[in-house]
PDB file of C-alpha atoms in Angstrom:
ATOM      1  CA  MET A 172     302.192 106.442 256.336  1.00 31.00           C
ATOM      2  CA  THR A 173     301.423 108.036 252.969  1.00 30.00           C
ATOM      3  CA  GLN A 174     303.813 110.853 252.222  1.00 32.00           C
ATOM      4  CA  LEU A 175     302.069 114.231 252.083  1.00 32.00           C
ATOM      5  CA  SER A 176     303.183 115.108 248.571  1.00 29.00           C
ATOM      6  CA  GLU A 177     301.955 111.747 247.283  1.00 29.00           C
ATOM      7  CA  LEU A 178     298.685 111.886 249.189  1.00 29.00           C
ATOM      8  CA  THR A 179     297.539 115.337 248.139  1.00 28.00           C
ATOM      9  CA  ALA A 180     298.631 115.392 244.505  1.00 29.00           C
ATOM     10  CA  GLY A 181     295.738 116.477 242.305  1.00 31.00           C
ATOM     11  CA  ILE A 182     293.389 117.238 245.212  1.00 29.00           C
ATOM     12  CA  PRO A 183     292.088 120.832 245.253  1.00 34.00           C
ATOM     13  CA  GLU A 184     292.874 122.734 248.427  1.00 37.00           C
ATOM     14  CA  PRO A 185     289.814 124.047 250.319  1.00 37.00           C
ATOM     15  CA  HIS A 186     289.771 127.802 250.798  1.00 37.00           C
ATOM     16  CA  SER A 187     291.323 128.628 254.141  1.00 42.00           C
ATOM     17  CA  SER A 188     293.928 130.727 255.866  1.00 47.00           C
ATOM     18  CA  ALA A 189     295.540 130.751 259.263  1.00 53.00           C
ATOM     19  CA  SER A 190     293.226 133.584 260.360  1.00 59.00           C
ATOM     20  CA  SER A 191     289.924 132.473 258.769  1.00 84.00           C
ATOM     21  CA  GLU A 192     287.387 130.579 260.851  1.00 91.00           C
ATOM     22  CA  LEU A 193     286.506 127.058 259.771  1.00 95.00           C
ATOM     23  CA  PRO A 194     283.222 125.508 260.980  1.00 97.00           C
ATOM     24  CA  VAL A 195     283.802 122.025 262.400  1.00 97.00           C
ATOM     25  CA  VAL A 196     281.912 119.507 264.503  1.00 97.00           C
ATOM     26  CA  VAL A 197     283.096 117.152 267.223  1.00 97.00           C
ATOM     27  CA  SER A 198     282.843 113.691 265.703  1.00 97.00           C
ATOM     28  CA  GLN A 199     284.527 111.782 268.545  1.00 96.00           C
ATOM     29  CA  LEU A 200     285.617 112.405 272.114  1.00 95.00           C
ATOM     30  CA  ARG A 201     287.686 109.725 273.824  1.00 95.00           C
ATOM     31  CA  TRP A 202     289.571 109.313 277.090  1.00 96.00           C
ATOM     32  CA  GLU A 203     293.267 108.823 276.353  1.00 96.00           C
ATOM     33  CA  ALA A 204     294.769 108.921 279.839  1.00 96.00           C
ATOM     34  CA  GLU A 205     294.082 110.184 283.325  1.00 95.00           C
ATOM     35  CA  GLY A 206     292.949 113.780 282.831  1.00 95.00           C
ATOM     36  CA  VAL A 207     293.383 113.714 279.034  1.00 97.00           C
ATOM     37  CA  VAL A 208     290.789 113.455 276.262  1.00 97.00           C
ATOM     38  CA  SER A 209     291.261 113.436 272.517  1.00 97.00           C
ATOM     39  CA  LEU A 210     288.890 115.224 270.157  1.00 96.00           C
ATOM     40  CA  ARG A 211     288.288 114.344 266.551  1.00 97.00           C
ATOM     41  CA  LEU A 212     286.926 117.249 264.501  1.00 98.00           C
ATOM     42  CA  ARG A 213     285.358 117.139 261.047  1.00 97.00           C
ATOM     43  CA  SER A 214     284.285 119.894 258.678  1.00 97.00           C
ATOM     44  CA  ARG A 215     280.584 120.728 259.019  1.00 96.00           C
ATOM     45  CA  THR A 216     280.352 121.073 255.231  1.00 93.00           C
ATOM     46  CA  GLY A 217     282.027 117.737 254.511  1.00 93.00           C
ATOM     47  CA  GLU A 218     285.078 119.340 252.854  1.00 94.00           C
ATOM     48  CA  LEU A 219     288.573 118.032 253.268  1.00 97.00           C
ATOM     49  CA  LEU A 220     290.369 119.944 255.984  1.00 97.00           C
ATOM     50  CA  PRO A 221     293.469 122.026 255.140  1.00 96.00           C
ATOM     51  CA  ARG A 222     296.799 120.259 254.861  1.00 96.00           C
ATOM     52  CA  TRP A 223     299.191 120.452 257.787  1.00 96.00           C
ATOM     53  CA  GLU A 224     302.665 119.342 258.796  1.00 95.00           C
ATOM     54  CA  PRO A 225     303.964 117.687 261.972  1.00 96.00           C
ATOM     55  CA  GLY A 226     304.266 120.292 264.711  1.00 95.00           C
ATOM     56  CA  ALA A 227     301.245 122.328 263.572  1.00 95.00           C
ATOM     57  CA  HIS A 228     298.486 123.552 265.852  1.00 94.00           C
ATOM     58  CA  VAL A 229     295.019 125.031 265.464  1.00 95.00           C
ATOM     59  CA  ASP A 230     293.171 127.718 267.403  1.00 93.00           C
ATOM     60  CA  LEU A 231     289.992 126.163 268.787  1.00 95.00           C
ATOM     61  CA  ILE A 232     287.138 128.623 269.401  1.00 94.00           C
ATOM     62  CA  LEU A 233     284.738 127.272 272.031  1.00 93.00           C
ATOM     63  CA  PRO A 234     281.028 128.223 272.314  1.00 91.00           C
ATOM     64  CA  THR A 235     281.944 130.458 275.270  1.00 90.00           C
ATOM     65  CA  GLY A 236     284.128 132.559 272.987  1.00 89.00           C
ATOM     66  CA  ILE A 237     287.311 131.251 274.613  1.00 89.00           C
ATOM     67  CA  GLU A 238     290.067 130.632 272.064  1.00 90.00           C
ATOM     68  CA  ARG A 239     292.847 128.158 272.825  1.00 91.00           C
ATOM     69  CA  GLN A 240     295.700 126.582 270.877  1.00 92.00           C
ATOM     70  CA  TYR A 241     296.073 122.798 270.602  1.00 94.00           C
ATOM     71  CA  SER A 242     298.580 120.722 268.656  1.00 96.00           C
ATOM     72  CA  LEU A 243     297.375 118.413 265.910  1.00 97.00           C
ATOM     73  CA  CYS A 244     298.313 114.844 266.782  1.00 97.00           C
ATOM     74  CA  GLY A 245     296.522 112.615 264.279  1.00 96.00           C
ATOM     75  CA  PRO A 246     297.819 111.186 260.981  1.00 95.00           C
ATOM     76  CA  ILE A 247     298.770 113.948 258.528  1.00 95.00           C
ATOM     77  CA  GLU A 248     297.339 111.938 255.626  1.00 95.00           C
ATOM     78  CA  ASP A 249     293.807 111.930 257.121  1.00 94.00           C
ATOM     79  CA  ARG A 250     292.309 115.214 255.926  1.00 96.00           C
ATOM     80  CA  SER A 251     288.778 114.078 256.773  1.00 97.00           C
ATOM     81  CA  SER A 252     289.397 114.993 260.431  1.00 97.00           C
ATOM     82  CA  TYR A 253     291.768 116.631 262.893  1.00 98.00           C
ATOM     83  CA  GLN A 254     292.736 115.047 266.207  1.00 98.00           C
ATOM     84  CA  LEU A 255     293.650 117.070 269.306  1.00 97.00           C
ATOM     85  CA  GLY A 256     294.689 116.031 272.794  1.00 97.00           C
ATOM     86  CA  VAL A 257     293.522 118.157 275.743  1.00 96.00           C
ATOM     87  CA  ARG A 258     294.692 117.817 279.333  1.00 95.00           C
ATOM     88  CA  ARG A 259     292.402 119.095 282.069  1.00 94.00           C
ATOM     89  CA  GLU A 260     294.400 121.792 283.817  1.00 86.00           C
ATOM     90  CA  ARG A 261     293.846 122.482 287.497  1.00 76.00           C
ATOM     91  CA  THR A 262     294.569 126.159 286.877  1.00 68.00           C
ATOM     92  CA  SER A 263     292.523 126.279 283.664  1.00 66.00           C
ATOM     93  CA  ARG A 264     291.346 129.688 282.450  1.00 67.00           C
ATOM     94  CA  GLY A 265     288.264 127.959 281.100  1.00 76.00           C
ATOM     95  CA  GLY A 266     289.467 126.211 277.931  1.00 88.00           C
ATOM     96  CA  SER A 267     290.422 122.720 279.019  1.00 92.00           C
ATOM     97  CA  GLU A 268     287.744 122.767 281.717  1.00 92.00           C
ATOM     98  CA  TYR A 269     285.050 123.414 279.115  1.00 92.00           C
ATOM     99  CA  VAL A 270     286.393 120.710 276.803  1.00 94.00           C
ATOM    100  CA  HIS A 271     286.319 118.110 279.594  1.00 94.00           C
ATOM    101  CA  ALA A 272     283.107 119.132 281.328  1.00 92.00           C
ATOM    102  CA  PHE A 273     280.819 120.192 278.503  1.00 93.00           C
ATOM    103  CA  LEU A 274     282.067 119.218 275.052  1.00 94.00           C
ATOM    104  CA  ARG A 275     280.281 116.268 273.470  1.00 94.00           C
ATOM    105  CA  PRO A 276     280.109 114.574 270.025  1.00 96.00           C
ATOM    106  CA  GLY A 277     277.937 116.511 267.600  1.00 95.00           C
ATOM    107  CA  GLN A 278     278.772 119.904 269.072  1.00 95.00           C
ATOM    108  CA  PRO A 279     279.665 122.587 266.510  1.00 96.00           C
ATOM    109  CA  LEU A 280     282.847 124.604 266.978  1.00 96.00           C
ATOM    110  CA  LEU A 281     285.061 126.975 265.043  1.00 96.00           C
ATOM    111  CA  LEU A 282     288.781 126.696 264.484  1.00 94.00           C
ATOM    112  CA  LYS A 283     291.508 128.722 262.839  1.00 93.00           C
ATOM    113  CA  GLY A 284     294.627 127.343 261.231  1.00 89.00           C
ATOM    114  CA  PRO A 285     296.468 125.121 260.978  1.00 94.00           C
ATOM    115  CA  ARG A 286     299.609 127.109 261.804  1.00 90.00           C
ATOM    116  CA  SER A 287     303.117 125.756 262.274  1.00 87.00           C
ATOM    117  CA  ASN A 288     305.599 127.420 264.631  1.00 83.00           C
ATOM    118  CA  PHE A 289     307.275 124.123 265.521  1.00 88.00           C
ATOM    119  CA  GLY A 290     308.314 123.160 262.021  1.00 85.00           C
ATOM    120  CA  PHE A 291     309.658 119.666 261.454  1.00 93.00           C
ATOM    121  CA  ARG A 292     312.896 119.399 259.474  1.00 88.00           C
ATOM    122  CA  ARG A 293     314.382 116.480 257.575  1.00 92.00           C
ATOM    123  CA  ALA A 294     317.460 114.967 259.232  1.00 95.00           C
ATOM    124  CA  ALA A 295     319.432 111.738 259.276  1.00 95.00           C
ATOM    125  CA  ALA A 296     318.542 111.066 262.910  1.00 97.00           C
ATOM    126  CA  TYR A 297     316.190 112.401 265.570  1.00 98.00           C
ATOM    127  CA  LEU A 298     315.862 112.486 269.314  1.00 98.00           C
ATOM    128  CA  PHE A 299     312.311 113.273 270.391  1.00 98.00           C
ATOM    129  CA  ILE A 300     311.647 114.327 273.971  1.00 98.00           C
ATOM    130  CA  ALA A 301     308.136 114.791 275.367  1.00 98.00           C
ATOM    131  CA  GLY A 302     306.714 115.542 278.770  1.00 97.00           C
ATOM    132  CA  GLY A 303     303.048 114.796 279.471  1.00 95.00           C
ATOM    133  CA  ILE A 304     300.668 116.423 277.003  1.00 96.00           C
ATOM    134  CA  GLY A 305     303.785 117.612 275.144  1.00 96.00           C
ATOM    135  CA  ILE A 306     303.544 114.302 273.289  1.00 98.00           C
ATOM    136  CA  THR A 307     300.833 115.759 271.025  1.00 97.00           C
ATOM    137  CA  PRO A 308     303.058 117.701 268.585  1.00 96.00           C
ATOM    138  CA  ILE A 309     305.766 115.038 268.827  1.00 98.00           C
ATOM    139  CA  LEU A 310     303.526 112.111 267.840  1.00 97.00           C
ATOM    140  CA  PRO A 311     303.124 113.146 264.154  1.00 97.00           C
ATOM    141  CA  MET A 312     306.872 113.784 263.986  1.00 97.00           C
ATOM    142  CA  VAL A 313     307.535 110.261 265.187  1.00 97.00           C
ATOM    143  CA  ARG A 314     305.246 108.862 262.515  1.00 97.00           C
ATOM    144  CA  GLN A 315     306.903 110.951 259.807  1.00 97.00           C
ATOM    145  CA  ALA A 316     310.420 109.977 260.888  1.00 97.00           C
ATOM    146  CA  GLN A 317     309.336 106.350 260.819  1.00 97.00           C
ATOM    147  CA  TYR A 318     307.948 106.755 257.318  1.00 96.00           C
ATOM    148  CA  TRP A 319     311.166 108.394 256.123  1.00 96.00           C
ATOM    149  CA  GLY A 320     313.172 105.497 257.491  1.00 96.00           C
ATOM    150  CA  ALA A 321     315.233 107.818 259.663  1.00 97.00           C
ATOM    151  CA  GLU A 322     317.002 106.788 262.839  1.00 98.00           C
ATOM    152  CA  TRP A 323     314.991 108.041 265.793  1.00 98.00           C
ATOM    153  CA  GLN A 324     314.290 107.597 269.480  1.00 98.00           C
ATOM    154  CA  LEU A 325     311.571 108.997 271.732  1.00 98.00           C
ATOM    155  CA  LEU A 326     312.039 109.686 275.442  1.00 98.00           C
ATOM    156  CA  TYR A 327     308.597 110.236 276.967  1.00 98.00           C
ATOM    157  CA  GLY A 328     308.129 111.337 280.563  1.00 97.00           C
ATOM    158  CA  GLY A 329     305.118 111.793 282.825  1.00 96.00           C
ATOM    159  CA  HIS A 330     304.033 111.648 286.438  1.00 95.00           C
ATOM    160  CA  THR A 331     302.522 108.153 286.100  1.00 97.00           C
ATOM    161  CA  ALA A 332     301.990 105.720 283.235  1.00 96.00           C
ATOM    162  CA  ASP A 333     298.231 106.222 283.563  1.00 96.00           C
ATOM    163  CA  SER A 334     298.630 109.963 282.986  1.00 96.00           C
ATOM    164  CA  MET A 335     300.646 109.604 279.758  1.00 97.00           C
ATOM    165  CA  PRO A 336     298.370 109.855 276.685  1.00 97.00           C
ATOM    166  CA  PHE A 337     298.950 107.754 273.567  1.00 97.00           C
ATOM    167  CA  LEU A 338     301.388 105.499 275.400  1.00 94.00           C
ATOM    168  CA  ASP A 339     299.634 102.365 274.155  1.00 92.00           C
ATOM    169  CA  GLU A 340     299.736 103.659 270.576  1.00 93.00           C
ATOM    170  CA  LEU A 341     303.478 104.268 270.876  1.00 96.00           C
ATOM    171  CA  ARG A 342     304.192 100.715 272.015  1.00 92.00           C
ATOM    172  CA  GLU A 343     304.031  99.580 268.376  1.00 94.00           C
ATOM    173  CA  PHE A 344     307.440 101.204 267.870  1.00 96.00           C
ATOM    174  CA  GLY A 345     309.055  98.907 270.419  1.00 96.00           C
ATOM    175  CA  SER A 346     312.407  99.856 271.921  1.00 96.00           C
ATOM    176  CA  ARG A 347     312.567 103.140 269.996  1.00 97.00           C
ATOM    177  CA  VAL A 348     310.212 104.537 272.637  1.00 98.00           C
ATOM    178  CA  ARG A 349     311.396 104.794 276.225  1.00 97.00           C
ATOM    179  CA  ALA A 350     308.762 105.728 278.788  1.00 97.00           C
ATOM    180  CA  TYR A 351     309.745 107.444 282.032  1.00 98.00           C
ATOM    181  CA  PRO A 352     306.832 107.540 284.487  1.00 97.00           C
ATOM    182  CA  SER A 353     308.550 109.435 287.302  1.00 96.00           C
ATOM    183  CA  ASP A 354     306.726 107.573 290.086  1.00 95.00           C
ATOM    184  CA  THR A 355     308.255 104.230 289.061  1.00 96.00           C
ATOM    185  CA  VAL A 356     311.158 104.840 286.664  1.00 94.00           C
ATOM    186  CA  GLY A 357     312.321 108.369 287.431  1.00 95.00           C
ATOM    187  CA  ARG A 358     312.860 111.344 285.194  1.00 95.00           C
ATOM    188  CA  ILE A 359     314.417 111.325 281.735  1.00 97.00           C
ATOM    189  CA  PRO A 360     318.225 111.299 282.171  1.00 97.00           C
ATOM    190  CA  LEU A 361     318.757 114.266 279.871  1.00 96.00           C
ATOM    191  CA  ALA A 362     322.359 115.050 280.764  1.00 95.00           C
ATOM    192  CA  GLU A 363     323.381 111.466 280.104  1.00 96.00           C
ATOM    193  CA  VAL A 364     321.482 111.150 276.839  1.00 96.00           C
ATOM    194  CA  VAL A 365     322.815 114.347 275.224  1.00 97.00           C
ATOM    195  CA  ALA A 366     326.324 114.310 276.703  1.00 97.00           C
ATOM    196  CA  GLN A 367     327.885 113.455 273.333  1.00 96.00           C
ATOM    197  CA  VAL A 368     327.236 115.809 270.427  1.00 96.00           C
ATOM    198  CA  ARG A 369     325.959 114.293 267.191  1.00 95.00           C
ATOM    199  CA  PRO A 370     326.064 116.765 264.287  1.00 93.00           C
ATOM    200  CA  ASP A 371     323.676 114.607 262.233  1.00 95.00           C
ATOM    201  CA  LEU A 372     321.004 114.498 264.935  1.00 97.00           C
ATOM    202  CA  LYS A 373     318.152 116.956 265.504  1.00 97.00           C
ATOM    203  CA  ILE A 374     316.365 117.193 268.845  1.00 98.00           C
ATOM    204  CA  PHE A 375     312.671 118.060 268.992  1.00 97.00           C
ATOM    205  CA  ALA A 376     311.101 118.529 272.420  1.00 97.00           C
ATOM    206  CA  CYS A 377     307.847 119.701 273.949  1.00 96.00           C
ATOM    207  CA  GLY A 378     306.836 119.732 277.587  1.00 95.00           C
ATOM    208  CA  PRO A 379     306.708 121.770 280.774  1.00 92.00           C
ATOM    209  CA  GLU A 380     309.219 124.530 281.443  1.00 91.00           C
ATOM    210  CA  SER A 381     311.195 122.376 283.863  1.00 93.00           C
ATOM    211  CA  LEU A 382     311.873 119.845 281.077  1.00 96.00           C
ATOM    212  CA  ILE A 383     312.696 122.432 278.419  1.00 95.00           C
ATOM    213  CA  SER A 384     315.001 124.387 280.730  1.00 93.00           C
ATOM    214  CA  ALA A 385     316.827 121.214 281.729  1.00 96.00           C
ATOM    215  CA  LEU A 386     317.222 120.232 278.073  1.00 97.00           C
ATOM    216  CA  ASN A 387     318.570 123.642 277.084  1.00 94.00           C
ATOM    217  CA  GLU A 388     321.089 123.469 279.910  1.00 96.00           C
ATOM    218  CA  ALA A 389     322.135 119.917 279.004  1.00 97.00           C
ATOM    219  CA  THR A 390     322.611 120.803 275.305  1.00 97.00           C
ATOM    220  CA  ALA A 391     324.433 124.110 275.790  1.00 95.00           C
ATOM    221  CA  HIS A 392     327.487 122.552 274.115  1.00 96.00           C
ATOM    222  CA  TRP A 393     325.551 121.458 271.014  1.00 96.00           C
ATOM    223  CA  PRO A 394     325.775 123.456 267.749  1.00 93.00           C
ATOM    224  CA  ALA A 395     323.188 126.180 267.208  1.00 88.00           C
ATOM    225  CA  GLY A 396     320.095 124.866 265.443  1.00 89.00           C
ATOM    226  CA  SER A 397     320.367 121.351 266.870  1.00 94.00           C
ATOM    227  CA  VAL A 398     317.548 121.712 269.410  1.00 94.00           C
ATOM    228  CA  HIS A 399     313.982 122.708 268.577  1.00 94.00           C
ATOM    229  CA  VAL A 400     311.469 123.169 271.382  1.00 93.00           C
ATOM    230  CA  GLU A 401     307.872 124.163 271.954  1.00 92.00           C
ATOM    231  CA  ARG A 402     306.694 125.468 275.305  1.00 85.00           C
ATOM    232  CA  PHE A 403     303.299 125.290 277.016  1.00 76.00           C
ATOM    233  CA  LYS A 404     303.669 128.734 278.566  1.00 73.00           C
ATOM    234  CA  PRO A 405     305.943 131.754 278.180  1.00 69.00           C
ATOM    235  CA  ARG A 406     309.131 131.694 280.220  1.00 70.00           C
ATOM    236  CA  PRO A 407     309.350 133.931 283.269  1.00 70.00           C
ATOM    237  CA  ARG A 408     311.107 137.082 282.123  1.00 69.00           C
ATOM    238  CA  VAL A 409     313.451 139.445 283.880  1.00 66.00           C
ATOM    239  CA  ARG A 410     311.639 142.725 284.329  1.00 68.00           C
ATOM    240  CA  THR A 411     313.062 145.525 282.202  1.00 73.00           C
ATOM    241  CA  GLU A 412     312.104 149.158 281.966  1.00 80.00           C
ATOM    242  CA  ASP A 413     310.019 149.535 278.829  1.00 90.00           C
ATOM    243  CA  LYS A 414     310.331 152.740 276.818  1.00 92.00           C
ATOM    244  CA  PRO A 415     307.638 154.227 274.613  1.00 95.00           C
ATOM    245  CA  PHE A 416     308.071 154.094 270.854  1.00 96.00           C
ATOM    246  CA  ASP A 417     306.098 154.771 267.680  1.00 96.00           C
ATOM    247  CA  VAL A 418     304.636 152.222 265.277  1.00 96.00           C
ATOM    248  CA  VAL A 419     303.961 153.326 261.718  1.00 96.00           C
ATOM    249  CA  CYS A 420     301.357 151.282 259.838  1.00 95.00           C
ATOM    250  CA  ALA A 421     302.699 151.128 256.289  1.00 93.00           C
ATOM    251  CA  ALA A 422     299.342 150.544 254.592  1.00 91.00           C
ATOM    252  CA  SER A 423     297.654 153.643 256.007  1.00 91.00           C
ATOM    253  CA  GLY A 424     300.616 155.747 257.084  1.00 92.00           C
ATOM    254  CA  ARG A 425     299.112 156.112 260.553  1.00 94.00           C
ATOM    255  CA  THR A 426     301.462 156.431 263.502  1.00 96.00           C
ATOM    256  CA  VAL A 427     300.488 154.974 266.878  1.00 96.00           C
ATOM    257  CA  GLU A 428     302.417 155.594 270.078  1.00 96.00           C
ATOM    258  CA  VAL A 429     303.059 152.480 272.149  1.00 96.00           C
ATOM    259  CA  PRO A 430     303.523 153.545 275.770  1.00 94.00           C
ATOM    260  CA  ALA A 431     305.536 151.672 278.378  1.00 93.00           C
ATOM    261  CA  GLY A 432     303.669 148.708 279.825  1.00 89.00           C
ATOM    262  CA  ARG A 433     301.355 148.307 276.829  1.00 92.00           C
ATOM    263  CA  SER A 434     301.769 145.957 273.894  1.00 94.00           C
ATOM    264  CA  ILE A 435     301.837 146.997 270.259  1.00 96.00           C
ATOM    265  CA  LEU A 436     298.719 144.914 269.702  1.00 95.00           C
ATOM    266  CA  THR A 437     296.786 146.660 272.484  1.00 94.00           C
ATOM    267  CA  ALA A 438     297.913 150.133 271.384  1.00 94.00           C
ATOM    268  CA  LEU A 439     296.809 149.405 267.829  1.00 94.00           C
ATOM    269  CA  GLU A 440     293.427 148.094 268.983  1.00 93.00           C
ATOM    270  CA  GLU A 441     292.867 151.181 271.099  1.00 93.00           C
ATOM    271  CA  ALA A 442     293.584 153.264 267.992  1.00 93.00           C
ATOM    272  CA  GLY A 443     290.960 151.305 266.049  1.00 92.00           C
ATOM    273  CA  ILE A 444     293.436 149.227 264.050  1.00 92.00           C
ATOM    274  CA  ARG A 445     292.616 145.538 264.152  1.00 88.00           C
ATOM    275  CA  SER A 446     295.155 142.752 263.773  1.00 86.00           C
ATOM    276  CA  ALA A 447     294.876 138.983 264.031  1.00 82.00           C
ATOM    277  CA  ALA A 448     295.578 137.736 267.557  1.00 81.00           C
ATOM    278  CA  SER A 449     294.805 134.768 269.757  1.00 79.00           C
ATOM    279  CA  CYS A 450     297.024 133.764 272.694  1.00 81.00           C
ATOM    280  CA  ARG A 451     298.423 137.266 273.395  1.00 86.00           C
ATOM    281  CA  SER A 452     301.429 135.676 275.081  1.00 86.00           C
ATOM    282  CA  GLY A 453     303.862 135.081 272.204  1.00 86.00           C
ATOM    283  CA  LEU A 454     303.103 131.392 271.764  1.00 84.00           C
ATOM    284  CA  CYS A 455     300.619 130.854 268.955  1.00 84.00           C
ATOM    285  CA  GLY A 456     302.012 132.994 266.122  1.00 84.00           C
ATOM    286  CA  SER A 457     298.701 134.427 264.930  1.00 84.00           C
ATOM    287  CA  CYS A 458     299.882 138.062 265.266  1.00 91.00           C
ATOM    288  CA  GLU A 459     303.044 137.606 263.178  1.00 91.00           C
ATOM    289  CA  THR A 460     303.806 140.885 261.399  1.00 95.00           C
ATOM    290  CA  ALA A 461     306.482 141.870 258.906  1.00 95.00           C
ATOM    291  CA  VAL A 462     308.941 144.545 260.026  1.00 96.00           C
ATOM    292  CA  LEU A 463     309.807 147.031 257.269  1.00 96.00           C
ATOM    293  CA  GLU A 464     311.962 149.442 259.289  1.00 95.00           C
ATOM    294  CA  GLY A 465     313.380 149.522 262.805  1.00 96.00           C
ATOM    295  CA  VAL A 466     314.717 146.898 265.179  1.00 96.00           C
ATOM    296  CA  PRO A 467     312.275 144.721 267.130  1.00 95.00           C
ATOM    297  CA  ASP A 468     312.791 143.639 270.738  1.00 93.00           C
ATOM    298  CA  HIS A 469     311.707 139.992 270.467  1.00 94.00           C
ATOM    299  CA  ARG A 470     309.902 138.565 273.506  1.00 92.00           C
ATOM    300  CA  ASP A 471     308.059 135.653 271.895  1.00 89.00           C
ATOM    301  CA  GLU A 472     308.598 131.915 272.367  1.00 83.00           C
ATOM    302  CA  ILE A 473     308.594 131.104 268.660  1.00 85.00           C
ATOM    303  CA  LEU A 474     311.511 132.569 266.724  1.00 87.00           C
ATOM    304  CA  ALA A 475     314.906 130.900 266.648  1.00 80.00           C
ATOM    305  CA  GLU A 476     317.986 133.049 267.245  1.00 81.00           C
ATOM    306  CA  ASN A 477     318.795 133.382 263.537  1.00 81.00           C
ATOM    307  CA  ASP A 478     315.217 134.549 262.849  1.00 85.00           C
ATOM    308  CA  ARG A 479     315.464 137.093 265.665  1.00 89.00           C
ATOM    309  CA  ALA A 480     318.729 138.397 264.230  1.00 89.00           C
ATOM    310  CA  ALA A 481     317.115 138.831 260.808  1.00 92.00           C
ATOM    311  CA  GLY A 482     314.638 141.271 262.369  1.00 93.00           C
ATOM    312  CA  ASP A 483     312.187 141.060 259.467  1.00 95.00           C
ATOM    313  CA  ARG A 484     309.192 139.821 261.457  1.00 95.00           C
ATOM    314  CA  MET A 485     307.852 139.969 264.981  1.00 96.00           C
ATOM    315  CA  PHE A 486     304.901 139.007 267.166  1.00 94.00           C
ATOM    316  CA  ILE A 487     303.196 142.194 268.228  1.00 96.00           C
ATOM    317  CA  CYS A 488     301.279 140.775 271.192  1.00 94.00           C
ATOM    318  CA  VAL A 489     304.434 140.702 273.342  1.00 93.00           C
ATOM    319  CA  SER A 490     307.441 142.073 271.460  1.00 95.00           C
ATOM    320  CA  ARG A 491     308.499 145.716 271.522  1.00 95.00           C
ATOM    321  CA  ALA A 492     311.085 147.946 269.823  1.00 95.00           C
ATOM    322  CA  ARG A 493     314.784 148.624 270.333  1.00 95.00           C
ATOM    323  CA  THR A 494     314.523 151.726 268.157  1.00 96.00           C
ATOM    324  CA  PRO A 495     312.281 154.799 268.636  1.00 95.00           C
ATOM    325  CA  ARG A 496     310.262 153.830 265.570  1.00 96.00           C
ATOM    326  CA  LEU A 497     309.031 150.690 263.864  1.00 96.00           C
ATOM    327  CA  VAL A 498     307.411 150.513 260.444  1.00 96.00           C
ATOM    328  CA  LEU A 499     305.166 147.461 260.227  1.00 95.00           C
ATOM    329  CA  ASP A 500     303.359 145.837 257.310  1.00 95.00           C
ATOM    330  CA  LEU A 501     299.931 146.728 258.664  1.00 94.00           C
TER     331      LEU A 501
END
């Protein structure tokens, strides 16, 4: 793999931002596993696509207007195209169903990003853990760790071998990759694998809530900052009694009341104040907003504990306030 800094030296960066829409076209659609397809997207104008890092995702805007987030899983050095993996969900709200049923090569789409909430960090050693389609953000991390010459191991679980995308591609890494199709091998033995703490090792994991919850429980004795996870969906939350509070928009000086049971984002929209947003569930990061005054009540699935404690940013689609007033950089 060509290192990013070596690859992009001297190449002008195309104009883009995490919130701007980039016109792309589907250049390839391929079956990767049972119920999983991969898409390859190229710029409609022929430009190089924006740089990205392992763990990044893009917001894909389908012709129906549906907007969904998918992890980038191709080689980071290939800026001629982006690769995504999409599993067909039985309870799909229309995104994965459209991709599988109607999307074809040559179809124009829009995307926003890339954006990285699952940032990859340099370490002496890595343990990667993936469940099902959770392999997509992990795959570029594996490639980067291999390039760096770091010690690493991947534990990859799924219902069956046929349902595990990119498994054939991963076989090139030999014994560093351990596959756990649950129908034949059983589940990943998390408690056994992480029983002994290794201060030099970082754990990166993505998968269903059952996997992430089990990992968090198994690593409760590890130092803070050792485990980095990305979830498919927000965790079930204990219901609390929300209290109304005021949001002051620093740019205009306008004050908007956020009532109980309504998000900051929704209250702002109803007041005619627009802000970038996509998933509206605290997963994608598109509504990240700087906090200038007040204490946020973080309810997202993105920030680490030290970032929450800093209190200088929040995701306004789900998070609220612990103080009667918040001043936001809006």
